[in-house]
XYZ file of N, CA and C in Angstrom:
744
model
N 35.087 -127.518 40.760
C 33.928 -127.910 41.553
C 33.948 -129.415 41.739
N 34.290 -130.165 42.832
C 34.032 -131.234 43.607
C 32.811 -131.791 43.059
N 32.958 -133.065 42.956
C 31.072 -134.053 43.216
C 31.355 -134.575 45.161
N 29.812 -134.770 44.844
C 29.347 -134.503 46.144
C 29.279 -136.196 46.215
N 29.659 -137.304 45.096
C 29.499 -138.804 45.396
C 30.471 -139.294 45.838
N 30.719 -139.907 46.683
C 31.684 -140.434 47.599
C 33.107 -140.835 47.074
N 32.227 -141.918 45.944
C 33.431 -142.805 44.853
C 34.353 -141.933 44.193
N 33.301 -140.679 43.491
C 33.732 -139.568 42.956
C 34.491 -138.309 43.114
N 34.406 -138.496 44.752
C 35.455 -137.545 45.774
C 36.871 -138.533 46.148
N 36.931 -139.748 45.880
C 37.860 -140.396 46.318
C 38.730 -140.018 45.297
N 38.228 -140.610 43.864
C 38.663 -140.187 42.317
C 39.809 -139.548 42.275
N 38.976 -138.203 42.421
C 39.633 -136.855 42.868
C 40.743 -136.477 43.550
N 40.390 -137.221 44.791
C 41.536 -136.797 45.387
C 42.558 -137.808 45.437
N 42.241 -138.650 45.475
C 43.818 -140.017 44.702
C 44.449 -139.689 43.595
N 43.997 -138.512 43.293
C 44.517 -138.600 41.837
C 45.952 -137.381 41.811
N 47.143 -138.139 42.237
C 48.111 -136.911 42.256
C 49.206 -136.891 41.229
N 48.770 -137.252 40.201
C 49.167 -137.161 38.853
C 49.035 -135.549 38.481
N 49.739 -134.458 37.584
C 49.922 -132.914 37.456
C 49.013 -132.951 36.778
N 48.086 -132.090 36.341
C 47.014 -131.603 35.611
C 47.939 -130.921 34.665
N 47.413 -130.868 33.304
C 47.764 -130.482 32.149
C 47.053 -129.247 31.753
N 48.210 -127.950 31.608
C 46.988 -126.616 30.829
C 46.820 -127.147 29.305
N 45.754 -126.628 28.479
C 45.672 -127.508 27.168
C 46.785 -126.614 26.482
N 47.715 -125.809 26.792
C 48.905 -125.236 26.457
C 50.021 -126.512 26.666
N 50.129 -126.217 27.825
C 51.295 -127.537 27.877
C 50.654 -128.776 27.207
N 49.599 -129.421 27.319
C 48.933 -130.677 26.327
C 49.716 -130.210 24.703
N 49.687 -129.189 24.468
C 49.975 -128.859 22.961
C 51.337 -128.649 22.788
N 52.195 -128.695 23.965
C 53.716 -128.889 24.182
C 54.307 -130.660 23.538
N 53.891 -131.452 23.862
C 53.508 -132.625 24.374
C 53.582 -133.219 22.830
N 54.881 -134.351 22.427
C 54.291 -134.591 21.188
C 53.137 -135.218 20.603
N 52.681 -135.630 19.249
C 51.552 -136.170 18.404
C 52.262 -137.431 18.488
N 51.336 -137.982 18.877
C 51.596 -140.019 18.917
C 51.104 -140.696 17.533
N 50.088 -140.213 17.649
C 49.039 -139.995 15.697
C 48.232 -139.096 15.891
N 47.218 -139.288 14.512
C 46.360 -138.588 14.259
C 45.511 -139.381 13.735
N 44.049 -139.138 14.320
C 42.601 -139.989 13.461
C 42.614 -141.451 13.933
N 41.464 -142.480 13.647
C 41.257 -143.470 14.756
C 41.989 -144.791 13.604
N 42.247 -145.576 14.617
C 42.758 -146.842 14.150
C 44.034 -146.498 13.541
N 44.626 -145.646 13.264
C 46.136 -145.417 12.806
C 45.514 -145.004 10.935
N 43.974 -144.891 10.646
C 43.983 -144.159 9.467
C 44.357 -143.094 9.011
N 45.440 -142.600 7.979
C 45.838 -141.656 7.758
C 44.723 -140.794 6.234
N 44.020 -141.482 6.118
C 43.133 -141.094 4.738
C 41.845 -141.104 4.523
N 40.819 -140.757 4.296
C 39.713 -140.509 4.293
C 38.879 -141.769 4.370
N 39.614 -142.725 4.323
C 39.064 -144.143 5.242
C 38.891 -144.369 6.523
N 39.314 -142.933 7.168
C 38.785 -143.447 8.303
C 36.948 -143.302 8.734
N 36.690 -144.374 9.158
C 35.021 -144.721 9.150
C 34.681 -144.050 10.615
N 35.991 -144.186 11.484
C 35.259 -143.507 12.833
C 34.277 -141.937 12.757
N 34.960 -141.602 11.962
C 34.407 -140.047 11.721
C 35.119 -138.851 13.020
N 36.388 -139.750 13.445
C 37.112 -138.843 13.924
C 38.550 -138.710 13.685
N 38.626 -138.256 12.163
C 39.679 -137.928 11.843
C 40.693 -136.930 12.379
N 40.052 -135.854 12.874
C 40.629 -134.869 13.348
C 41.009 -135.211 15.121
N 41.031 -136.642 15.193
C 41.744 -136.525 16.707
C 42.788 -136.412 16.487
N 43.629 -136.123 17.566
C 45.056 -135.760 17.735
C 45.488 -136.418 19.659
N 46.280 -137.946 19.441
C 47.234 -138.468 20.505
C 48.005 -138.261 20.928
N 48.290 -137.119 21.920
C 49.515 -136.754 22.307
C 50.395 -138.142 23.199
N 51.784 -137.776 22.989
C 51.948 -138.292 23.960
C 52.325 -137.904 25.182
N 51.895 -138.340 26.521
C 52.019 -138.210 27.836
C 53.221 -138.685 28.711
N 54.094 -137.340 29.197
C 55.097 -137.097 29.900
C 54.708 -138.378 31.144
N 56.028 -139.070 31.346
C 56.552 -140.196 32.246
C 56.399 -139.614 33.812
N 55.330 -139.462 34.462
C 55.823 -138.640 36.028
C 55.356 -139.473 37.077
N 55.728 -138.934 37.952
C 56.173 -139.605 39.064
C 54.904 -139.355 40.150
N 54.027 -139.837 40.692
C 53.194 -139.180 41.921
C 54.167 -139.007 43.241
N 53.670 -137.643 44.037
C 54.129 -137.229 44.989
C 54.003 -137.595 46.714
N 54.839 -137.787 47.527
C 54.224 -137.957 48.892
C 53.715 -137.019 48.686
N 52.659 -136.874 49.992
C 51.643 -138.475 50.616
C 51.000 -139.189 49.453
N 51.588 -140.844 49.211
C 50.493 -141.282 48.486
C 49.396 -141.688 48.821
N 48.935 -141.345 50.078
C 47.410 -141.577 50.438
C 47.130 -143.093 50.439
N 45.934 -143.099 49.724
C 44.852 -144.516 49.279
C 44.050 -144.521 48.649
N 43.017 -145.504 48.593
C 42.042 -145.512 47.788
C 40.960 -144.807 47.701
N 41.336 -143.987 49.128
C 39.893 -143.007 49.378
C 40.341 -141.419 49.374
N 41.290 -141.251 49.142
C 42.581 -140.001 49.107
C 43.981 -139.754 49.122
N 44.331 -138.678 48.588
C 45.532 -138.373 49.236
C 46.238 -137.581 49.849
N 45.423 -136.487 50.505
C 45.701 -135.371 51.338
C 46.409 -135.364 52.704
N 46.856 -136.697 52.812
C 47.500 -137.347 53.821
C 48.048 -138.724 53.704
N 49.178 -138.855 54.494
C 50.003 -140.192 54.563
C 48.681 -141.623 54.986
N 48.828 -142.830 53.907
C 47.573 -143.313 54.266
C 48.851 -144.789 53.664
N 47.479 -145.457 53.293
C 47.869 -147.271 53.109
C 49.009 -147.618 52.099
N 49.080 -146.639 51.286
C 49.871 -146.559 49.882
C 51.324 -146.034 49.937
N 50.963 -145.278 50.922
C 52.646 -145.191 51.762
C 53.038 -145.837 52.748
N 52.305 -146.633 53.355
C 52.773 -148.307 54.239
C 52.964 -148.803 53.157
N 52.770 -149.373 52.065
C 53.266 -150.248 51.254
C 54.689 -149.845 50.769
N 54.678 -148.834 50.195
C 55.734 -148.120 49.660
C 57.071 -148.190 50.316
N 56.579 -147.842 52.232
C 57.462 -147.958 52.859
C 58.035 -148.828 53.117
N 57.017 -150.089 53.716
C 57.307 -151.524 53.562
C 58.181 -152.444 52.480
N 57.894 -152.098 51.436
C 58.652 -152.657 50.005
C 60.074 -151.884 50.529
N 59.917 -150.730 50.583
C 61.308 -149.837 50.813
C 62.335 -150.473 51.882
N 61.847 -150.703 53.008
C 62.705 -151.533 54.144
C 62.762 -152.601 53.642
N 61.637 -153.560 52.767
C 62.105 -155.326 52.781
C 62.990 -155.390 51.636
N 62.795 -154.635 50.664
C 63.825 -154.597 49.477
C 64.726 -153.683 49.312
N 66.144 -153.697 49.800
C 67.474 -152.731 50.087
C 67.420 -152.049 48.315
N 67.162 -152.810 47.478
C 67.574 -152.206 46.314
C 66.299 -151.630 45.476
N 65.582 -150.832 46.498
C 64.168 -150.026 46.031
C 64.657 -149.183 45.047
N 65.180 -148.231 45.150
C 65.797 -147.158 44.342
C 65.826 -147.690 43.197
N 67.040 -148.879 43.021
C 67.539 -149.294 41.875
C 66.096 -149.679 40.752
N 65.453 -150.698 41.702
C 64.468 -151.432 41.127
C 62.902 -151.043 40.861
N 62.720 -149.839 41.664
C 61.439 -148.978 41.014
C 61.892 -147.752 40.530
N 61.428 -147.698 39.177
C 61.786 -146.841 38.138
C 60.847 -145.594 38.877
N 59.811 -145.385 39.246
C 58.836 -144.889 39.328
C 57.810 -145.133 40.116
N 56.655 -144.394 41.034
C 55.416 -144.718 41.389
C 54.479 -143.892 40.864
N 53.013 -144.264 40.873
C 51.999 -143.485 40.763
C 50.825 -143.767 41.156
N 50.540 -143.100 41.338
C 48.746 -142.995 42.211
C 47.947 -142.058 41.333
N 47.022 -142.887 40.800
C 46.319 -142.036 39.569
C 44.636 -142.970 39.838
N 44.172 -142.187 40.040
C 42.399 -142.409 40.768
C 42.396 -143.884 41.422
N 42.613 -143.408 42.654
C 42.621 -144.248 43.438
C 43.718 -145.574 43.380
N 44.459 -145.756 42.831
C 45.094 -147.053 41.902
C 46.752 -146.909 42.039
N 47.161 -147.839 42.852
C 48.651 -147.955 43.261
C 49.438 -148.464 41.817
N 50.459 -148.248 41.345
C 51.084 -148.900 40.552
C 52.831 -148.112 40.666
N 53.772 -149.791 40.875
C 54.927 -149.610 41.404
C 55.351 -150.084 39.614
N 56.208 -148.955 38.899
C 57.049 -149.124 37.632
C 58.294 -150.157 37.994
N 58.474 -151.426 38.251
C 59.880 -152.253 38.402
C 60.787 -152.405 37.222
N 61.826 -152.464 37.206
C 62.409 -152.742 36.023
C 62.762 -154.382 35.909
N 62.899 -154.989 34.878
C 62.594 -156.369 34.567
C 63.486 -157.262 35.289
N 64.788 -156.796 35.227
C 65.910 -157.867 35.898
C 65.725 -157.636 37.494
N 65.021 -156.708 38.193
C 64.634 -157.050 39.316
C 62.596 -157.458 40.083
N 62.327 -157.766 38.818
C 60.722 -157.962 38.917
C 60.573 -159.291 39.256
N 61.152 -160.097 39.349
C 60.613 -161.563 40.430
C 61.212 -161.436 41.845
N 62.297 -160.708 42.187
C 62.686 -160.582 43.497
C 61.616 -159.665 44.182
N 61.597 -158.572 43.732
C 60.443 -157.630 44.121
C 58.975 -158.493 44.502
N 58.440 -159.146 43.503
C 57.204 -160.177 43.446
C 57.211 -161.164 45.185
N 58.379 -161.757 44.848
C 58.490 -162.339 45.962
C 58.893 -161.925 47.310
N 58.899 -160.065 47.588
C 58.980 -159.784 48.480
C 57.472 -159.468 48.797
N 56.615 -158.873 47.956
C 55.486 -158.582 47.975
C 54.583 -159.453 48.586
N 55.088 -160.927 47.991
C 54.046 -161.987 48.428
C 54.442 -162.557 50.157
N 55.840 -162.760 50.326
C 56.080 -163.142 51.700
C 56.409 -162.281 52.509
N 56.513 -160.879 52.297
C 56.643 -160.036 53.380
C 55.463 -160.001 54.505
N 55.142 -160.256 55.477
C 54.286 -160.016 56.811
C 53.501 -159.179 56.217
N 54.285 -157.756 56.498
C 53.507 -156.160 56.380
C 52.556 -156.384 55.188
N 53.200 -156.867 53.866
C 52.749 -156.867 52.484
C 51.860 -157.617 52.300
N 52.292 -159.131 52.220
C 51.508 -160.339 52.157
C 50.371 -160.564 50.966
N 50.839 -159.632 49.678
C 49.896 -160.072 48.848
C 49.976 -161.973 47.844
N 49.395 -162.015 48.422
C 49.401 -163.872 48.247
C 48.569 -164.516 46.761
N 48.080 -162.879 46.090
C 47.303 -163.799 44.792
C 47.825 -162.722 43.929
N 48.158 -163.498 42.806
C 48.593 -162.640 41.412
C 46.949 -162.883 40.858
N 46.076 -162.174 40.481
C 44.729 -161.739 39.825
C 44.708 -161.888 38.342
N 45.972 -161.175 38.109
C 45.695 -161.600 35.996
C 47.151 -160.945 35.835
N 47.240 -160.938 34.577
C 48.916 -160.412 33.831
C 48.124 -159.506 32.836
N 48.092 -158.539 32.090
C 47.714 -157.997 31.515
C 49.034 -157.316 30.225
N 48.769 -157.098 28.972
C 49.750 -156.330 28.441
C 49.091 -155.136 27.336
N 50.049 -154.221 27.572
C 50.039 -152.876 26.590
C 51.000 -152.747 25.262
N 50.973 -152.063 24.507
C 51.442 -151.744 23.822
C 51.353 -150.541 23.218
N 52.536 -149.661 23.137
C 52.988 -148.228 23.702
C 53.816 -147.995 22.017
N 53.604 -148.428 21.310
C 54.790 -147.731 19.977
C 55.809 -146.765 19.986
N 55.032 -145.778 20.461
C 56.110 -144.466 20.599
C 57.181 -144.741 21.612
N 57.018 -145.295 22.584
C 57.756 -145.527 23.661
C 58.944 -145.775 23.157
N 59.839 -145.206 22.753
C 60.943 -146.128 22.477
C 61.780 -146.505 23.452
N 61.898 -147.930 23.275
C 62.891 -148.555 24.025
C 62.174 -148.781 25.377
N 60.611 -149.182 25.558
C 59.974 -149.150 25.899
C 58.478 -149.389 25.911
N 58.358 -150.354 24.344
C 56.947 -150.544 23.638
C 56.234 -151.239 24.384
N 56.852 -152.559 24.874
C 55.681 -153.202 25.893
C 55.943 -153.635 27.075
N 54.436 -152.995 27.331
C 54.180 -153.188 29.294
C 53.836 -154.446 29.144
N 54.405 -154.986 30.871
C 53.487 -155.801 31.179
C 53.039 -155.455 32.715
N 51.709 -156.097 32.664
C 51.004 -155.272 33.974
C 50.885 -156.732 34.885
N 50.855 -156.491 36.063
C 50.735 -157.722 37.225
C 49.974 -157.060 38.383
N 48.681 -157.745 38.287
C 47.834 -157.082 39.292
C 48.129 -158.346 40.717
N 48.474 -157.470 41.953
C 48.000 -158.308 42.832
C 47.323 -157.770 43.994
N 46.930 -158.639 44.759
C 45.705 -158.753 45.875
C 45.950 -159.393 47.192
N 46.459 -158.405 48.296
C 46.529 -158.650 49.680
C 45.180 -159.645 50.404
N 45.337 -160.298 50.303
C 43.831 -161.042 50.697
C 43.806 -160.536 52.462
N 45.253 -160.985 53.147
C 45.481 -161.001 54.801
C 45.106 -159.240 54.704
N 45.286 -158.007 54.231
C 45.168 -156.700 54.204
C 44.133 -155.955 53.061
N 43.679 -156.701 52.775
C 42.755 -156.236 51.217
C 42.852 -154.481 51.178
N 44.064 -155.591 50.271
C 44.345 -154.051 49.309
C 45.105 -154.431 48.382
N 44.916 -153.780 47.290
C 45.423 -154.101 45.773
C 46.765 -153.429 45.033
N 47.516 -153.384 44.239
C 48.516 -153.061 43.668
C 48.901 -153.366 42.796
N 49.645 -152.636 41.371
C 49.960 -153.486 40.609
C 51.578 -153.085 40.762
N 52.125 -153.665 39.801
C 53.508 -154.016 39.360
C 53.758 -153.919 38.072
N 54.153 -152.777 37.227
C 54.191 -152.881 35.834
C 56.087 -152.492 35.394
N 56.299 -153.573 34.011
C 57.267 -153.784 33.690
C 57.295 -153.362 32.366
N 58.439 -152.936 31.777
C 58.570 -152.661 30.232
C 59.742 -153.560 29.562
N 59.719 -153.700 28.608
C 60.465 -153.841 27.683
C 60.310 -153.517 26.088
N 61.812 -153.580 25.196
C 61.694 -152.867 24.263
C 61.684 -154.010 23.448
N 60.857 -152.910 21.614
C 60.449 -154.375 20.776
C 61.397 -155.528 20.582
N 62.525 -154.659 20.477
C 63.945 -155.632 20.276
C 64.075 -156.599 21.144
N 64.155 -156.392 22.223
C 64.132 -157.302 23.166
C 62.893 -157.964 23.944
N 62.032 -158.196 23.672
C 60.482 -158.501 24.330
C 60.777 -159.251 25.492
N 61.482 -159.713 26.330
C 61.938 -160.736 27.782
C 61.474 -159.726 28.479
N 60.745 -160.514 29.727
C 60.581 -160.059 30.695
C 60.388 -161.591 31.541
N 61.184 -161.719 32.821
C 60.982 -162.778 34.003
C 59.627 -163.249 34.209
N 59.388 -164.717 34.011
C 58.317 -164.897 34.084
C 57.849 -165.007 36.109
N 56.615 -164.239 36.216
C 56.192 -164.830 37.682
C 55.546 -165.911 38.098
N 55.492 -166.995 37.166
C 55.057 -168.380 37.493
C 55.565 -169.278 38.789
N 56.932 -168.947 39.110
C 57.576 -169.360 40.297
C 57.019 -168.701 41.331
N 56.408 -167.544 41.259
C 55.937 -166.646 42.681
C 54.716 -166.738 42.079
N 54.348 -166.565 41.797
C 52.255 -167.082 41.405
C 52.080 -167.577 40.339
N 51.647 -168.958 40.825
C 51.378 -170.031 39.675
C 50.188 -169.718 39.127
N 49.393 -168.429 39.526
C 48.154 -168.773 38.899
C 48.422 -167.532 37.788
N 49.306 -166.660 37.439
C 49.856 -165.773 36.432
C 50.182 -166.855 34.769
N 50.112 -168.457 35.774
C 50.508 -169.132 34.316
C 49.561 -168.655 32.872
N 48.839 -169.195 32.811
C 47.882 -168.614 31.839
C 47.445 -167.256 31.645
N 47.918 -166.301 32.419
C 47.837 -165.303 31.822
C 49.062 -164.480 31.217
N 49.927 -165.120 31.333
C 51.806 -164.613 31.106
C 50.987 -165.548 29.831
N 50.604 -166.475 29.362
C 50.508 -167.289 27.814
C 49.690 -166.116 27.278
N 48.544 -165.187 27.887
C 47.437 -165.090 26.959
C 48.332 -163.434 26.109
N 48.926 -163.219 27.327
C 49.809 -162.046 26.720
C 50.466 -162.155 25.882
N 51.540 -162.920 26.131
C 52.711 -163.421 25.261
C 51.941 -163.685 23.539
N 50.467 -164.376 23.685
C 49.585 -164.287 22.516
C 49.076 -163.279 22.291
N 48.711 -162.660 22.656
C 48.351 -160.708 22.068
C 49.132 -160.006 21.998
N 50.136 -159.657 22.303
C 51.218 -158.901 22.492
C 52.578 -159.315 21.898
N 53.127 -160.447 21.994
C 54.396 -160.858 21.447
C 55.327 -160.989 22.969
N 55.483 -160.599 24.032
C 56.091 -159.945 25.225
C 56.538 -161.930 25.697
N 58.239 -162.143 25.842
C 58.150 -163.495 25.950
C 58.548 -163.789 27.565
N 57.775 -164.595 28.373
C 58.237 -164.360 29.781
C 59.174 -165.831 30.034
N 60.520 -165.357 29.969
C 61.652 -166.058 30.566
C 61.757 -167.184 31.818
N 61.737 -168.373 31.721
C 61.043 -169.506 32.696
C 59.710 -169.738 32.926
N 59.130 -169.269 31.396
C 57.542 -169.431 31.939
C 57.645 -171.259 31.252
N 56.615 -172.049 32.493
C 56.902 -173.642 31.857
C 56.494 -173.617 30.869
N 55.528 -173.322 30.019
C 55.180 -173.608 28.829
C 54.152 -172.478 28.049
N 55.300 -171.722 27.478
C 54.875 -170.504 26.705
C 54.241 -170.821 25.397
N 53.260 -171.039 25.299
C 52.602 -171.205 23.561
C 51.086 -170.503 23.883
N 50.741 -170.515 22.301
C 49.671 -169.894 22.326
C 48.396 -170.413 23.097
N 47.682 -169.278 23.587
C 46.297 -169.583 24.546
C 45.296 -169.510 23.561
N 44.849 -168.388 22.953
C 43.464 -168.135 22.418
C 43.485 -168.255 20.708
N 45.116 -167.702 20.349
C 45.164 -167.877 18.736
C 45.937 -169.055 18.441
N 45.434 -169.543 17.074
C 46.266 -171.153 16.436
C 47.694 -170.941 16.699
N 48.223 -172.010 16.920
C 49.317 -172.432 17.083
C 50.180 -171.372 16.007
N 49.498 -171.565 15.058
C 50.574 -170.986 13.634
C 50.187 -170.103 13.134
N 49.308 -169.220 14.044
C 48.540 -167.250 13.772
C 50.141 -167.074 13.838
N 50.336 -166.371 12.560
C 51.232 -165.403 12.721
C 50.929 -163.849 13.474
N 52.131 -162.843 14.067
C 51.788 -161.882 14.597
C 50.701 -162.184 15.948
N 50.712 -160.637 16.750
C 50.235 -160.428 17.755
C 49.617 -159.951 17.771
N 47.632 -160.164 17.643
C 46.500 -159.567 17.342
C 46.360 -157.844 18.277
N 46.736 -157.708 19.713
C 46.656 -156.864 20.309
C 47.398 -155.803 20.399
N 48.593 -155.631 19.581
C 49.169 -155.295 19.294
C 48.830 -153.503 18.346
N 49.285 -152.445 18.505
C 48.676 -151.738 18.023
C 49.215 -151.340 16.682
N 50.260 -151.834 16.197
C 50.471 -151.973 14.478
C 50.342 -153.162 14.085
N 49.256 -153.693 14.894
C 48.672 -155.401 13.890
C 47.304 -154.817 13.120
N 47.348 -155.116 11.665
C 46.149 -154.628 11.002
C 44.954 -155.167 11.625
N 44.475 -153.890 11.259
C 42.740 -154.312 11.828
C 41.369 -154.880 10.892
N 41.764 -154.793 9.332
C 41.264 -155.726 8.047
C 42.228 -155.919 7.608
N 41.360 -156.749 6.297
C 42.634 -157.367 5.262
C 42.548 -158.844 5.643
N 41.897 -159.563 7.148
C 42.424 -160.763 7.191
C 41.157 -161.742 6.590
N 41.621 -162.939 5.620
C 40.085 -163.516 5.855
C 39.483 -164.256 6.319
N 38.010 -164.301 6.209
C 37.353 -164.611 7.379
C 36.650 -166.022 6.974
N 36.794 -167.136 7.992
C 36.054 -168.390 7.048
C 34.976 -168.619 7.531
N 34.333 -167.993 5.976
C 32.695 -167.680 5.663
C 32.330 -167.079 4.727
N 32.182 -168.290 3.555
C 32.074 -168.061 2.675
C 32.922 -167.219 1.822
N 34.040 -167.198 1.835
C 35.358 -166.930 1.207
C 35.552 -164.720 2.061
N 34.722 -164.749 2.426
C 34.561 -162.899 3.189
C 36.005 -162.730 3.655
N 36.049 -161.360 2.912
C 37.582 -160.478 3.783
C 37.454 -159.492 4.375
N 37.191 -159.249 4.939
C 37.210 -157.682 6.037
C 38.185 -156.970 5.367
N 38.126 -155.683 4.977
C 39.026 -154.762 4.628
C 39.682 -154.010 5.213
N 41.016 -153.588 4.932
C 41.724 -152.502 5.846
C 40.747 -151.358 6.027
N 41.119 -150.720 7.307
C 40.415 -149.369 7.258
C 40.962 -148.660 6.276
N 42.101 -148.302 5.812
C 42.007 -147.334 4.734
C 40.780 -147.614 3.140
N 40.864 -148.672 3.457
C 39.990 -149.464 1.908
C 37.939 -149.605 2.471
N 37.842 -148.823 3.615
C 36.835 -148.655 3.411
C 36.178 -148.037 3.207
N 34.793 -147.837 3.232
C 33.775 -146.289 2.860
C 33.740 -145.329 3.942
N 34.076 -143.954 3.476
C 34.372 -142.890 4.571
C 33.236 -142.577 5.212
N 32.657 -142.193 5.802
C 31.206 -141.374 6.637
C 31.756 -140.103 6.816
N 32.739 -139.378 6.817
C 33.046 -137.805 6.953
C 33.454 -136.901 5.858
């Protein structure tokens, strides 16, 4: 059953990602179990009994529609197409697309993610002219594949949005910095590189944004402890979640 709200019908139908039976969900491996990575009756969420699968790598299907659907060839396949004619080595260099509620995102792989960038920004058709923020994930299970980095940008001449997401593995954390194709990604390629660890290659000056110079580790990170560190005030330590009082 459909909603009858506009935003909420767009949702819907942008969304051409496969629906999961909770059969196949239970195909699908366990990423963890219970909140914050507690394995013991410390966990305080009181939802021990969740269970993280992890979610199969897929691909969205023509027509990718737009922001308002996809039941037809729309804005998201001018882009697609466009990138496809201005960049000969599309194939090579997008791992992947997807259209998942309303929301373009082209998978690049790293050694071709500033050429791509800079087709995006000076192509006519394309012309997205502002990088918006850098954003990063962190994926554990992923192997060979732990961290994203996300690059939102913004057609100002066509307003319309897209991102650009890149991986790399823990071993190797490099990824091309886009400071040469949007200078305004500077500070946010730093704030990542500080939550995450993820190091961007020609960025002018990679050091920390928000944590001390000499924070060890990468707070955002999802095997960076979440107590244990202390806190200055009045000598206080926050405790690991396993070391705290259960509620379940």
């Amino acid at each position: 059953m459909s909603s009858e709200h506009p935003e909420q019908q767009a949702e819907q139908g942008a969304d051409k990602l496969p629906a999961h039976t909770e059969e196949e969900r239970r195909e699908q491996p366990v990423v963890r179990k219970g909140m914050f990575g507690a394995g013991t009756t410390g966990d305080t969420s009181g939802y021990g009994g969740l269970i993280v699968r992890q979610s199969p790598k897929v691909s969205a299907a023509r027509p990718y529609g737009g922001p308002g659907g996809a039941a037809e060839p729309g804005e998201y396949d001018e882009i697609a197409d466009e990138l496809e004619r201005a960049y000969p080595d599309f194939g090579d260099a997008v791992e992947r697309v997807v259209v998942d509620r309303g929301e373009l995102t082209f998978f690049v792989k790293r050694e071709h993610l500033r050429e791509v960038a800079k087709k995006m920004r000076d192509e006519p058709s394309l012309r997205f002219e502002l990088c918006s923020g850098v954003s990063g994930v962190h994926y554990p299970k992923d192997e060979g594949a732990e961290l994203h980095s996300v690059t939102h940008l913004l057609s100002i001449t066509h307003n319309r949005r897209v991102r650009l997401e890149t991986t790399c593995p823990d071993a190797d954390p490099h990824i091309p910095s886009l400071v040469p194709v949007y200078p305004t990604s500077d500070w946010h390629e730093r704030e990542t590189y500080d939550f995450f660890g993820i190091i961007y290659d020609g960025h002018p000056a990679l050091t920390r944004i928000e944590m001390p110079d000499d924070w060890v580790g990468h707070p955002q990170r999802k095997d960076y402890p979440l107590g244990g560190i202390p806190v200055e005030y009045r000598g206080a330590e926050i405790p690991p979640p396993d070391e705290r009082r259960s509620y379940t």
